[in-house]
C-alpha angles and dihedrals in degrees: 000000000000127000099245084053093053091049084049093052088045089056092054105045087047089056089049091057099042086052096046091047095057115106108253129264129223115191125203123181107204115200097204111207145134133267148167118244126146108236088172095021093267112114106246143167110250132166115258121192106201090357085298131121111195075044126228114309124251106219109170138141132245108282094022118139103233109207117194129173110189122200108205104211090168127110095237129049116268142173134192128224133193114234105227106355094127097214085209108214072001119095087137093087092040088105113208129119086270097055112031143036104237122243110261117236115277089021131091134212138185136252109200112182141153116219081209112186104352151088148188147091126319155151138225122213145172107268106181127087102344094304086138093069080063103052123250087152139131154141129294112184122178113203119194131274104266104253093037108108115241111207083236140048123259114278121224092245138005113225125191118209118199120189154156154110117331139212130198091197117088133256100250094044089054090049083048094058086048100043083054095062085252125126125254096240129211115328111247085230158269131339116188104198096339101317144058117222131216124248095250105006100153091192092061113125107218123262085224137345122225130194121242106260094012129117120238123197114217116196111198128200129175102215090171135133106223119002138059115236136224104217117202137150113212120259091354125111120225118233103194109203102152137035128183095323099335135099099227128207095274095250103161126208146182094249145351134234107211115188122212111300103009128129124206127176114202119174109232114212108221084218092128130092116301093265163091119311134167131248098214128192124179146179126264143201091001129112088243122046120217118203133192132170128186120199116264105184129195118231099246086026107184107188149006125283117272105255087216105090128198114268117243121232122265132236136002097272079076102055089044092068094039085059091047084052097068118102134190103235104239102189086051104121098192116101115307125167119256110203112216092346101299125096082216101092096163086059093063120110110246105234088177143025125187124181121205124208118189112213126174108207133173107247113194085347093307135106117264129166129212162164130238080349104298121110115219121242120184106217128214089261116057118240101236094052088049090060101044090051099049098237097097088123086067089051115027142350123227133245095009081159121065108223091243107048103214105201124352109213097183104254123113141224114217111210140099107298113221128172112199110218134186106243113241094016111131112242137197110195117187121203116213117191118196096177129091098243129076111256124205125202132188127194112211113218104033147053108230132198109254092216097173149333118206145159132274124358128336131251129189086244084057089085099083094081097058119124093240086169116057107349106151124267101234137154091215130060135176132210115203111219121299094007138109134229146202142219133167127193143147118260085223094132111080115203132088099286125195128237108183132161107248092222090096098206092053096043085048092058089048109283088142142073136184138242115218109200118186128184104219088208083072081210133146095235090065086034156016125237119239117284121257081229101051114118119231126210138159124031082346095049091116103016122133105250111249127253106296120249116251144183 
């Protein structure tokens, strides 16, 4: 062989192995319209993807590039964005209003984005106006990577369990009680993937089926607008062995609160009677309880559903020590994050400590919501491509919030809302919740230690009763009324992140805030230049893009 056609066979194997090592790709087309369906037997518009509400399932490993081109058929913009899937060096496809120009009616973009090395359980949803409230949601599960031990054997089948409050009214109309400085109301009640079932209906289809002596995996999500859920299955025991991204200590339990925006998996034994159960949600924390049940059957099933649920627990003392049950998994060996090189979080010395106060005000005699006494704005450029572009001052100011609020007076500032963070300092950030209801937050972009959660106000000395030894790793956390809680957690991810409460009235009317974290190397291994495909808007709207980051 001659030396130009070596060279020409060495070409070719390295570009095998360059393709075949590359981590795979799963590709999805989403055709975004409207529909009418009836989630509480009322006919309503809701949003479809693919003629689907829940929409299509996202079912991927760990490492897997996930490709999605989204054809928005709606009659607003809108943008989708993927609760908990962390878009490490990646915050472009992060899609919220801070990160992303949304996609204008009758066009498509599309989301590229790598799960990289993590798994759980997780949603997508639509983040922009009050589109939420519609549907256009759906499941996102990560499995783990084959060849990567699972404290648990496989399950015969894997079910995802969507659920929260539900409106009749529409979206629009909602946005319309808020935009006119008016509150949201009590929900009309509670879908569980798209439906809620009747007590007795005997044409009901099941939910799922499950075979006599097998193991079933429920993933649960609470995709609502307002309420926490308790989440039970009649006559059949919990066994809780992920949460949000990590494997738990396998405590089991009778039933399960979810606050807005969690996700558990618990694995359901089928060791009852060959029959009919409900599935059952309700309603928790709140002065009228909403309940709703879907058919799981039973193949063989011999027999109807009892009418009698089971009863949900009272009161928040309960769902505290639910909460201080849960354990990291230690012995897990699947992907888990290891802050500044060391599995003992609680050993690392705090740089940093922000404490977070919720407040609801009446701003030009309408109601606004806020942190630390500024209400958040998103602005029509969004915040990431303003500072990438250099032109934030035009758009935003950082750090209009100190990190310890002194005295909250009840006004509130409206502006976007931008906390400026050292990338890679280590951060405790304490929520502190005045109100009488419980509040939930999510930070897009990490998993955080849940270190406590306790009543009444914090208190550096209150740090002697964090967990500093297996708190889980989560990207959600929750504050009862009148508590605080704490979180820890590395700003190793640059990008613009979202923190944002759950409870999506009160995070429409400003109840969020973003963290902008900027490697000062400018370089791609910290993050990722902008992509060719990204839409600018805005003040940046025709701007060249800058010089791109390297190595």
């Amino acid at each position: 062989m001659g030396r130009q056609a070596a060279l020409a066979v060495l070409m070719c194997l390295c570009a095998a192995a360059t393709v075949l090592a590359e981590d795979p790709y799963l590709f999805y087309t989403w055709n975004v319209t409207y529909g009418t369906l009836s989630p509480l037997g009322v006919p309503q518009q809701v949003i479809l993807i693919n003629g689907m509400f829940p929409g299509p399932p996202i079912n991927c490993s760990s490492n897997n590039n996930i490709v999605v081109n989204v054809f928005n058929n709606l009659d607003e913009p809108v943008l989708f964005s993927w609760n908990g899937v962390q878009h490490r060096k990646n915050s472009w496809q992060d899609g919220v209003p801070g990160t992303s120009c949304p996609i204008l009616p009758g066009t498509n973009h599309t989301y590229h984005f790598q799960v990289k090395d993590q798994i759980g359980s997780y949603y997508y949803f639509p983040s922009t106006a009050f589109h939420k409230a519609a549907g256009g949601y759906g499941g996102l599960r990560v499995n783990s990577r084959l060849l990567i031990p699972v404290p648990f054997a496989d399950p015969e089948d894997d079910y995802t369990v969507l659920a929260g409050d539900w409106y009749t009214k529409s979206h629009t109309a909602l946005k319309n009680l808020l935009d006119s400085g008016r509150a949201l109301g009590r929900p009309d009640g509670i879908v569980i993937n798209g439906k809620a079932g009747k007590i007795g209906d005997a044409s009901e289809e099941p939910l799922f089926t499950m075979k006599p002596g097998k193991t079933y995996r429920y993933r649960i999500c609470n995709v609502g607008l307002k309420n926490s859920i308790n989440f039970r299955i009649q006559s059949h025991a919990l066994k809780m062995v992920e949460l949000e991204g990590s494997h738990v200590v396998q405590n089991v339990y009778d039933s399960l609160d979810v606050h807005l925006g969690q996700c558990y998996s618990v694995l359901v034994e089928a060791n009852q009677e060959p029959k009919d159960y409900y599935l059952v949600v309700s309603s928790r924390l709140t002065k009228h309880v909403l309940t709703s049940t879907r058919l799981i059957r039973y193949i063989g099933s011999k027999g109807p559903a009892s009418p009698a649920l089971p009863e949900a627990p009272v009161g928040w003392p309960w769902s505290v020590n639910q909460f201080r049950s849960f354990r990291w998994n230690l012995t897990a060996s699947a992907a888990r994050p290891n802050p500044q090189g060391s599995y003992h979080y609680g050993a690392i010395n705090i740089t940093r400590t922000i404490k977070l106060v919720n407040s609801a005000a009446k701003v030009n005699g309408k109601l606004r919501f806020g942190i630390n006494g500024v209400s958040h704005q998103d602005a029509a450029t969004p915040l990431k491509l303003a500072e990438y572009f250099g032109v934030h001052d035009q758009v935003f100011k950082y750090d209009m919030i100190p990190d310890e609020p002194a005295s909250l007076t009840g006004e509130l500032k409206i502006a976007p809302n931008v906390i400026n963070a050292t990338f890679r300092d280590y951060i405790e950030i304490i929520f502190e919740n005045h109100e009488k209801s419980v509040q939930s937050w999510h930070l897009d972009g990490y998993s955080f230690f849940a270190v406590a959660i306790e009543p009444g106000r914090w208190t550096p000395e209150k740090r002697k009763h964090y967990n500093l030894l297996d708190a889980v790793s989560r990207n959600n956390i929750h504050v009862y009324p009148n508590s605080w809680a704490a979180i820890m957690l590395t700003f190793d991810n640059a990008g613009m992140w979202n923190l944002r409460s759950e409870s999506w009235d009160r995070r429409y009317l400003g109840q969020q805030l973003y963290v902008s974290v900027l490697s000062p190397a400018r370089s791609l291994r910290d993050e990722y230049n902008i992509p060719d495909s990204a839409l600018q808007c805005g003040v940046v709207a025709s701007l060249p893009k800058p010089k791109p980051y390297t190595i």
